[in-house]
PDB file of C-alpha atoms and ligand atoms in Angstrom:
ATOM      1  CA  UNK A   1       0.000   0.000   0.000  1.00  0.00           C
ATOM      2  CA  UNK A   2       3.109   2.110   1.002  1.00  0.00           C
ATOM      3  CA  UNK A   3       3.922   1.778  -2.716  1.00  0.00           C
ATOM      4  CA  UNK A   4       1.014   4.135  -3.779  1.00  0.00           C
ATOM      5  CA  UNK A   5       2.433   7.607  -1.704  1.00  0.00           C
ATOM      6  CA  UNK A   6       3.559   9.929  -3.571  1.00  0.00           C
ATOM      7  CA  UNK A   7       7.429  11.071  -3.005  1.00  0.00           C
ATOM      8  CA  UNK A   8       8.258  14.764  -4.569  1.00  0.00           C
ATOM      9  CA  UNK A   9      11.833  14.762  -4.203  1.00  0.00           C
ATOM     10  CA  UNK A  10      14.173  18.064  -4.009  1.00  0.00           C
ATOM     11  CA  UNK A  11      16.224  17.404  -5.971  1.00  0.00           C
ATOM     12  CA  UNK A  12      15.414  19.664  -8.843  1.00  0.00           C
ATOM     13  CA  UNK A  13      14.529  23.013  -7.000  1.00  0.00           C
ATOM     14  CA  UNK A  14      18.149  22.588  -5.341  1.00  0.00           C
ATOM     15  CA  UNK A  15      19.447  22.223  -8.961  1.00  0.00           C
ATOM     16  CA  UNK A  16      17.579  24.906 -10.570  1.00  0.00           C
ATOM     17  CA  UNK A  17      19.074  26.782  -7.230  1.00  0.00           C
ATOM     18  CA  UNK A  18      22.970  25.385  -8.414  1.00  0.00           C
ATOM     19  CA  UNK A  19      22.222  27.365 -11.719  1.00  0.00           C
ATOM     20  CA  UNK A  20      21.502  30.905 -10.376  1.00  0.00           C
ATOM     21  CA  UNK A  21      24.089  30.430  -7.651  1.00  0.00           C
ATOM     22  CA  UNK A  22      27.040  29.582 -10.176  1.00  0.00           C
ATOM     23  CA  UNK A  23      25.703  32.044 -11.929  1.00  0.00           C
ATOM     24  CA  UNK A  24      25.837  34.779  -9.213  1.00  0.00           C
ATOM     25  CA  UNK A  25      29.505  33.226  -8.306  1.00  0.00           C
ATOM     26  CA  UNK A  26      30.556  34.265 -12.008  1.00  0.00           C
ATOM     27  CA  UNK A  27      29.435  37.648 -11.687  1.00  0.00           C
ATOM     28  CA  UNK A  28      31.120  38.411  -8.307  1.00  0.00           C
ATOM     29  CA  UNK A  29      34.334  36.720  -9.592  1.00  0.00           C
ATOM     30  CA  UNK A  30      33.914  39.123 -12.557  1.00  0.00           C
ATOM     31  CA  UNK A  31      33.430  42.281 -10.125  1.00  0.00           C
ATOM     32  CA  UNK A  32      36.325  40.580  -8.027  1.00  0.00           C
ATOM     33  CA  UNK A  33      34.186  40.643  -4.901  1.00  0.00           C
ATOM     34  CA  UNK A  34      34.389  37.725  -2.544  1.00  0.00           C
ATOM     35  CA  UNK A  35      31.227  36.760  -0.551  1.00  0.00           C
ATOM     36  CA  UNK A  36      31.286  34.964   2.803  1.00  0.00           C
ATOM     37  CA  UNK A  37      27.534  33.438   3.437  1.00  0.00           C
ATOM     38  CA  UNK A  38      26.927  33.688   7.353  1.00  0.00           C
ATOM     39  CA  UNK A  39      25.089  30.729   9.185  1.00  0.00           C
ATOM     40  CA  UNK A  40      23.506  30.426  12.602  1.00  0.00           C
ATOM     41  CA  UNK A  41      20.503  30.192  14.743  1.00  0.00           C
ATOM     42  CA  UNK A  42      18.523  33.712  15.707  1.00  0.00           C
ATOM     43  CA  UNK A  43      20.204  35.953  18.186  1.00  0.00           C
ATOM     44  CA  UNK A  44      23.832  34.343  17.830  1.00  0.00           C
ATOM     45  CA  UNK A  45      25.228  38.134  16.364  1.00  0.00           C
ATOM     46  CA  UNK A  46      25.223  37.875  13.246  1.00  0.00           C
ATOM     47  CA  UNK A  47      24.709  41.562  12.303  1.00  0.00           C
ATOM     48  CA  UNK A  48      26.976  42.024  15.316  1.00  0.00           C
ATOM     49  CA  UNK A  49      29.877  40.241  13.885  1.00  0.00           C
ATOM     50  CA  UNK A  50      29.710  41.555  10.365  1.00  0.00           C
ATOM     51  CA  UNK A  51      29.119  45.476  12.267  1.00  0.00           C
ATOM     52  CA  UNK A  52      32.271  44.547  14.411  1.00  0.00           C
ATOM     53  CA  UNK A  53      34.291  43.296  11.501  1.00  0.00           C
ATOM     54  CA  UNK A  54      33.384  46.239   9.079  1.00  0.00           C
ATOM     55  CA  UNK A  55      34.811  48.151  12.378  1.00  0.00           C
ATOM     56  CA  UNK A  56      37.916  46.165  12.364  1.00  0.00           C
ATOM     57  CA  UNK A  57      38.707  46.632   8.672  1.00  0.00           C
ATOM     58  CA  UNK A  58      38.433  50.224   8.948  1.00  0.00           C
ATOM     59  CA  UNK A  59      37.530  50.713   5.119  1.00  0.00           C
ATOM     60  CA  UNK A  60      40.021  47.821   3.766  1.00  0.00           C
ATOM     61  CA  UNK A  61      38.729  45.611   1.835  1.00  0.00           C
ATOM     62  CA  UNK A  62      35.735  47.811   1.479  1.00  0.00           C
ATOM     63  CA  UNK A  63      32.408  45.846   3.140  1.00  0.00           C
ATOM     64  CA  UNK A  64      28.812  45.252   1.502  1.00  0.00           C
ATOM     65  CA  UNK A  65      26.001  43.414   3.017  1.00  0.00           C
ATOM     66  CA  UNK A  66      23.321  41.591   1.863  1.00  0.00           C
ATOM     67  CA  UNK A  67      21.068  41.251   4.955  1.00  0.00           C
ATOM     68  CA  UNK A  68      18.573  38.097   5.115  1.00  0.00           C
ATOM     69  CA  UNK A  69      15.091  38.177   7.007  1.00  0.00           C
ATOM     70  CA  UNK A  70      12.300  36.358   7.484  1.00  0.00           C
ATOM     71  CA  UNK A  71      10.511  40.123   8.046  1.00  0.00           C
ATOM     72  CA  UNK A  72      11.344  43.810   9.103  1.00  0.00           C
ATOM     73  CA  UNK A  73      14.901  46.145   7.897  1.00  0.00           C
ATOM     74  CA  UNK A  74      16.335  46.859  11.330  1.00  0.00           C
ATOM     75  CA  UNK A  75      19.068  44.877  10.606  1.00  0.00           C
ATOM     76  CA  UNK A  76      19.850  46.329   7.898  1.00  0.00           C
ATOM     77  CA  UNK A  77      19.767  49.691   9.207  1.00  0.00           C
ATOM     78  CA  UNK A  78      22.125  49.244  11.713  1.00  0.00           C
ATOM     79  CA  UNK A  79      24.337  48.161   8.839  1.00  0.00           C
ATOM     80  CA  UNK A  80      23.799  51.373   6.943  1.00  0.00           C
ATOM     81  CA  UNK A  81      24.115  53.647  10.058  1.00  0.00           C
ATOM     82  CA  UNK A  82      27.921  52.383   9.254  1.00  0.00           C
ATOM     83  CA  UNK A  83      28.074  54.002   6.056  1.00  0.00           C
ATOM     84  CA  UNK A  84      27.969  50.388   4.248  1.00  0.00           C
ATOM     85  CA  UNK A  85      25.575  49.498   1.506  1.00  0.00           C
ATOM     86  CA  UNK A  86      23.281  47.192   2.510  1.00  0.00           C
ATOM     87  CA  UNK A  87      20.486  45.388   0.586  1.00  0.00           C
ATOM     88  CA  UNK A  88      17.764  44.294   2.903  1.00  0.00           C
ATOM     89  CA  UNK A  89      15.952  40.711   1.518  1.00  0.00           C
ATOM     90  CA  UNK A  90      12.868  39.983   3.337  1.00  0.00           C
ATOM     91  CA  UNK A  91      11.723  36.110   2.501  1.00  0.00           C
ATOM     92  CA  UNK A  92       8.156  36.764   3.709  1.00  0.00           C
ATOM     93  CA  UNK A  93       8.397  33.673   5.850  1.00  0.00           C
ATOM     94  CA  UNK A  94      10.714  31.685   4.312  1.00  0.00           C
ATOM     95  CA  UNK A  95      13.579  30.348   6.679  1.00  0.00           C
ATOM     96  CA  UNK A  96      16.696  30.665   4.233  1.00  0.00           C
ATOM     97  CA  UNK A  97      17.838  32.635   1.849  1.00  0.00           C
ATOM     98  CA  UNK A  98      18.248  31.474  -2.099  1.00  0.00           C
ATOM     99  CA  UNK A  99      20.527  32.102  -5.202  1.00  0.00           C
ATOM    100  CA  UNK A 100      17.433  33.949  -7.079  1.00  0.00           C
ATOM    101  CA  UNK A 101      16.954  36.794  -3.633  1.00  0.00           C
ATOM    102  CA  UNK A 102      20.922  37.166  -3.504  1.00  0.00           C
ATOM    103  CA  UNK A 103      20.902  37.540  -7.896  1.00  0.00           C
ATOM    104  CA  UNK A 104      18.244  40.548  -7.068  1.00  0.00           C
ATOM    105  CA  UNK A 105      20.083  41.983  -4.379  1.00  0.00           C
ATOM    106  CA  UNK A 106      23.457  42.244  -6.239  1.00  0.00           C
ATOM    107  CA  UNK A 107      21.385  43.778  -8.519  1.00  0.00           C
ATOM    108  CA  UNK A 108      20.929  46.834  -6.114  1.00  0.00           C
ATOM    109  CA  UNK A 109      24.333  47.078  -4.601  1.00  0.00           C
ATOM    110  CA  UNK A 110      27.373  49.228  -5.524  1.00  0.00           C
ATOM    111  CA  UNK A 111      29.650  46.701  -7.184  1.00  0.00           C
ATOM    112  CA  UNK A 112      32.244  48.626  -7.693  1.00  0.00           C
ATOM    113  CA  UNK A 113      32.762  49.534  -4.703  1.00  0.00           C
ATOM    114  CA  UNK A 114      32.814  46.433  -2.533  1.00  0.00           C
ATOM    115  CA  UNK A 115      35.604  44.121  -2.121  1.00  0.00           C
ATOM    116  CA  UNK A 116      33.812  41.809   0.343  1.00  0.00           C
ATOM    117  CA  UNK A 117      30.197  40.837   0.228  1.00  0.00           C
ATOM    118  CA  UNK A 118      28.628  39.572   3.379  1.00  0.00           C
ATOM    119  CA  UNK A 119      25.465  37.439   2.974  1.00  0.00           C
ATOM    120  CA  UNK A 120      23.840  37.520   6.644  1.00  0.00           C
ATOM    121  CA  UNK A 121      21.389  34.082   6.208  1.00  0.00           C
ATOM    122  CA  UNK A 122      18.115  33.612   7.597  1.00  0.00           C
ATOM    123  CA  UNK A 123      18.272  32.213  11.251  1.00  0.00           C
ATOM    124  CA  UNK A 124      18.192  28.652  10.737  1.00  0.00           C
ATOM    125  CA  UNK A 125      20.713  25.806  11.074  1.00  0.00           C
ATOM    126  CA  UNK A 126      18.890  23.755   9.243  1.00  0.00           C
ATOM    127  CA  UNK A 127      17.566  24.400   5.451  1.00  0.00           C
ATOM    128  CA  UNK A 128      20.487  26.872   4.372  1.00  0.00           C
ATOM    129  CA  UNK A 129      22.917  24.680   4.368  1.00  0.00           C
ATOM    130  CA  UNK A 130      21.406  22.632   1.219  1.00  0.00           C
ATOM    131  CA  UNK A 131      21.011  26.274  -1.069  1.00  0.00           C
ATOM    132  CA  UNK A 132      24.197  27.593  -2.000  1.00  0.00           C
ATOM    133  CA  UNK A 133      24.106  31.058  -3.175  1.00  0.00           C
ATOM    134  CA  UNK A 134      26.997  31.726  -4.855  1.00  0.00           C
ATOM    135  CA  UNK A 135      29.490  32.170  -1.754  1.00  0.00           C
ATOM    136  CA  UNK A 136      32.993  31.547  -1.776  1.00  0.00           C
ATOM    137  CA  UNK A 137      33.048  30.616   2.142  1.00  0.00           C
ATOM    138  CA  UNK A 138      30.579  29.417   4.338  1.00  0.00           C
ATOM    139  CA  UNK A 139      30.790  30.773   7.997  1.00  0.00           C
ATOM    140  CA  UNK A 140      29.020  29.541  10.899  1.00  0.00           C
ATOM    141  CA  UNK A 141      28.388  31.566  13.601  1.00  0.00           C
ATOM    142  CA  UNK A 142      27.457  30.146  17.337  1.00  0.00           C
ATOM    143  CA  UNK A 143      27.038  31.749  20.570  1.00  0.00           C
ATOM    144  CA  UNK A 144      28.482  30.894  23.981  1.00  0.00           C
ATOM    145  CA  UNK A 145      24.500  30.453  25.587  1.00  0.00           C
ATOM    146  CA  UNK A 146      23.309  28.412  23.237  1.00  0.00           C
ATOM    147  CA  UNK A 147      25.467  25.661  24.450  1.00  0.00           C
ATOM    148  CA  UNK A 148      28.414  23.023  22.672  1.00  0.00           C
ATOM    149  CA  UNK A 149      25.857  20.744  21.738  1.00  0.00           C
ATOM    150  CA  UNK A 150      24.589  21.588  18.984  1.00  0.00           C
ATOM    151  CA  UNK A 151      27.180  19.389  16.747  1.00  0.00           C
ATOM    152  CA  UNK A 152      24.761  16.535  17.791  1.00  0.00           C
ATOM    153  CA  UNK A 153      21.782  17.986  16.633  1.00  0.00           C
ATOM    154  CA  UNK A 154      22.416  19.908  13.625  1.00  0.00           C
ATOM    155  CA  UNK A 155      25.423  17.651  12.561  1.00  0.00           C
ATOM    156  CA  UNK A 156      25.554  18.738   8.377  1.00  0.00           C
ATOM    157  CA  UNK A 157      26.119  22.272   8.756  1.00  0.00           C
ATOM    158  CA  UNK A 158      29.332  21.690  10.773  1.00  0.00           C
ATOM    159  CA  UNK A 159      30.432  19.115   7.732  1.00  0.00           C
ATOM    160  CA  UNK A 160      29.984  22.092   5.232  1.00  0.00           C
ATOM    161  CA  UNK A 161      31.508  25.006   6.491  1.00  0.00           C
ATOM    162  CA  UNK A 162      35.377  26.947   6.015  1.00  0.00           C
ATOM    163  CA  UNK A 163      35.078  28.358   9.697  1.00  0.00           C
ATOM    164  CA  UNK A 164      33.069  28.252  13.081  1.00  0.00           C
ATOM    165  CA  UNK A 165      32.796  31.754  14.599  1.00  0.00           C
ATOM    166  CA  UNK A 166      31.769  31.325  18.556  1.00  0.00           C
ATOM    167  CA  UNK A 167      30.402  34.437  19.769  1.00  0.00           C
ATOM    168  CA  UNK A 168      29.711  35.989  23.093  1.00  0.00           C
ATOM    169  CA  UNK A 169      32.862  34.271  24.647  1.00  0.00           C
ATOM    170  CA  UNK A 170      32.406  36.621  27.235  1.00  0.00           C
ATOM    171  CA  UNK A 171      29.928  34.718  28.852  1.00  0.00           C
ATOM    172  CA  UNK A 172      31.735  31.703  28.949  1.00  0.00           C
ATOM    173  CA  UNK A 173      32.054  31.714  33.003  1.00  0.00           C
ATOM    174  CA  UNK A 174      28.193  31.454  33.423  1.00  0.00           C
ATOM    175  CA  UNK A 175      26.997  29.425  30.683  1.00  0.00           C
ATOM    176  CA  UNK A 176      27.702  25.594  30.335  1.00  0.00           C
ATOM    177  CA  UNK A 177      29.920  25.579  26.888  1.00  0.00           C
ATOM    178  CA  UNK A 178      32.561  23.162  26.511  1.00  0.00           C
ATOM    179  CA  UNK A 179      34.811  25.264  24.418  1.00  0.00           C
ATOM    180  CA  UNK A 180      37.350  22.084  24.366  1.00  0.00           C
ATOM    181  CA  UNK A 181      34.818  19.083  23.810  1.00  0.00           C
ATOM    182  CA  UNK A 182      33.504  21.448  21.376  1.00  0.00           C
ATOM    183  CA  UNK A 183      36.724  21.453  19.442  1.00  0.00           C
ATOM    184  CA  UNK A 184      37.000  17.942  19.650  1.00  0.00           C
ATOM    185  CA  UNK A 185      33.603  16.844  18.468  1.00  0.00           C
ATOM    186  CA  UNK A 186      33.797  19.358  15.698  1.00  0.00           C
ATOM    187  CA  UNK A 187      37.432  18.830  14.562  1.00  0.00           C
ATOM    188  CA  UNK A 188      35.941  15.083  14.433  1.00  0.00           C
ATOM    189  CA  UNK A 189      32.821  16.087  11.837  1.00  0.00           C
ATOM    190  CA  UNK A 190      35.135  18.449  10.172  1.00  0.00           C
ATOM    191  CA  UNK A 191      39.089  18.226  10.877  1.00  0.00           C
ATOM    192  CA  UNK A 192      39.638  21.459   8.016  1.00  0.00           C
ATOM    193  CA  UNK A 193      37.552  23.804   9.776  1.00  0.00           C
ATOM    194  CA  UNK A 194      38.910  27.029  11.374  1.00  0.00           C
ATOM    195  CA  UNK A 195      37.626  27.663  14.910  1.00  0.00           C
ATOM    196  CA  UNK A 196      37.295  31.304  15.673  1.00  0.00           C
ATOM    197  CA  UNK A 197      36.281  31.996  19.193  1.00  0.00           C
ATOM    198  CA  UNK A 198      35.651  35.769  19.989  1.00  0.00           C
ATOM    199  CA  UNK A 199      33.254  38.749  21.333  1.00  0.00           C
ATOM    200  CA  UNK A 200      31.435  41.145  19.669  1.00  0.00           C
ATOM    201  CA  UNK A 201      30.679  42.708  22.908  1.00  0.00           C
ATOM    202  CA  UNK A 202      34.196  42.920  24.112  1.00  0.00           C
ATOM    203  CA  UNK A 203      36.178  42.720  21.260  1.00  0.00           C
ATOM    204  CA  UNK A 204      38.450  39.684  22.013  1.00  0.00           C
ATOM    205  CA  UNK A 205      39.203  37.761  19.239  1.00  0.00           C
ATOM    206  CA  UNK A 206      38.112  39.593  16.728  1.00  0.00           C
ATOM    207  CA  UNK A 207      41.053  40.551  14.685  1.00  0.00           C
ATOM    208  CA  UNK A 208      42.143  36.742  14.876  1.00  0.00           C
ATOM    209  CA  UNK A 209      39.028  36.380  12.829  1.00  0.00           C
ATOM    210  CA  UNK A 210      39.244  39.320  10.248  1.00  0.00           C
ATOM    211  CA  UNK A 211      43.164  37.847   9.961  1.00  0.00           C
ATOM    212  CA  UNK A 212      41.670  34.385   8.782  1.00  0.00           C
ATOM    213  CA  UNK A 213      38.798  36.257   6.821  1.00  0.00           C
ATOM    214  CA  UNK A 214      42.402  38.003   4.799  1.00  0.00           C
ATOM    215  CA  UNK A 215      43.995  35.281   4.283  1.00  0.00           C
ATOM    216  CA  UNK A 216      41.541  33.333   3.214  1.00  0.00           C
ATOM    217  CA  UNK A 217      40.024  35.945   1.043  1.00  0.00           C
ATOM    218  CA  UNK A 218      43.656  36.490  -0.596  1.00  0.00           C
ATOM    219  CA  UNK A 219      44.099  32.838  -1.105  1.00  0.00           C
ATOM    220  CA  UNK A 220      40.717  32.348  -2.980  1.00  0.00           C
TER     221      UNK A 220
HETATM  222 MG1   MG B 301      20.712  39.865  12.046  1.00  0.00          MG
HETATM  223 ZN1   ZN B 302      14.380  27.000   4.716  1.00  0.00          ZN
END
């Protein structure tokens, strides 16, 4: 009976996805503009990060942002309060961002005058890690109170990315994070990735992450 339900499979929406993204890859390769897609559950910092790094960089490589949200632009405003363009995507819903939002948004940014495109995701650990969007790294960000356990339950996104950003390190002496098992377990799904602890609120950290985001950028 089992035999009679029908199965839609993925598959081809992820493909048709493949297509824009490669095709959104070519034209930031032709603009010379690397783009780092940004990963993690709500309230981890990612707007933080990318405001503390555009901070750090102090105008070199010259930052743009494409800002992902299920609703509202206050994300994006922040961003803009910095002087950085910013294109805001709302998804109306939808928990990740795909190649065909981040083709329109490039659309509306300055090309020629960014150097490093930063694609702030949709919070979700889940769905964005299967719709590439034409990145050349894939960051993860975590923060110190959501705990080290989430290698167990969201195992594929720590398989796919270049680097782990753990946020709010600050904290670490009242929340229950395992910063070494952490390593361990992840080193153990992953033994490439970079592991970039830091905080946005203090600052710590930080320019050991925009160092990697160089070098890695410059090796690319
Ligand atoms: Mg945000
Ligand atoms: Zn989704």
């Amino acid at each position: 009976m089992t035999n009679n339900i029908a199965v839609i499979q993925s598959i081809p929406i992820l493909r048709a996805n493949d297509q824009v993204a490669q095709d959104n890859r070519a034209l930031l390769d032709s603009r010379d503009i690397f783009a780092v897609n940004i990963m993690a559950s709500p309230g981890a910092g990612k707007t933080s990060l990318i405001l503390r790094t555009i901070e750090a960089l102090q105008g070199t490589p010259r930052v743009g942002v494409i800002e992902g949200d299920v609703a509202s632009r206050v994300d994006a405003a922040k961003i803009a309060e910095s002087g950085t363009p910013v294109v805001q995507i709302n998804t109306q819903g939808g928990c990740h961002l795909e190649a065909t939002m981040v083709s329109q948004a490039l659309k509306k940014l300055p090309l020629n005058d960014i150097d490093l495109l930063f694609i702030e995701n949709v919070g979700n650990l889940i769905c964005p890690v299967e719709f590439r969007l034409g990145e050349h790294r894939n960051i993860m960000l975590l923060s110190v109170p959501e705990g080290s356990d989430k290698p167990y339950k969201y195992p594929s996104i720590f398989t796919v990315v270049d680097a782990i950003v753990i946020n709010k390190i600050d904290l670490l002496p009242y929340c229950d994070f395992d910063l070494p098992a952490f390593r361990e377990l992840v080193l153990g799904l992953n033994p490439q990735v970079q592991i970039l602890p830091l905080s946005c609120q203090t600052r710590k950290g930080v320019s050991a992450w925009t160092r990697w985001l160089l070098e890695t950028m410059h090796t690319s």
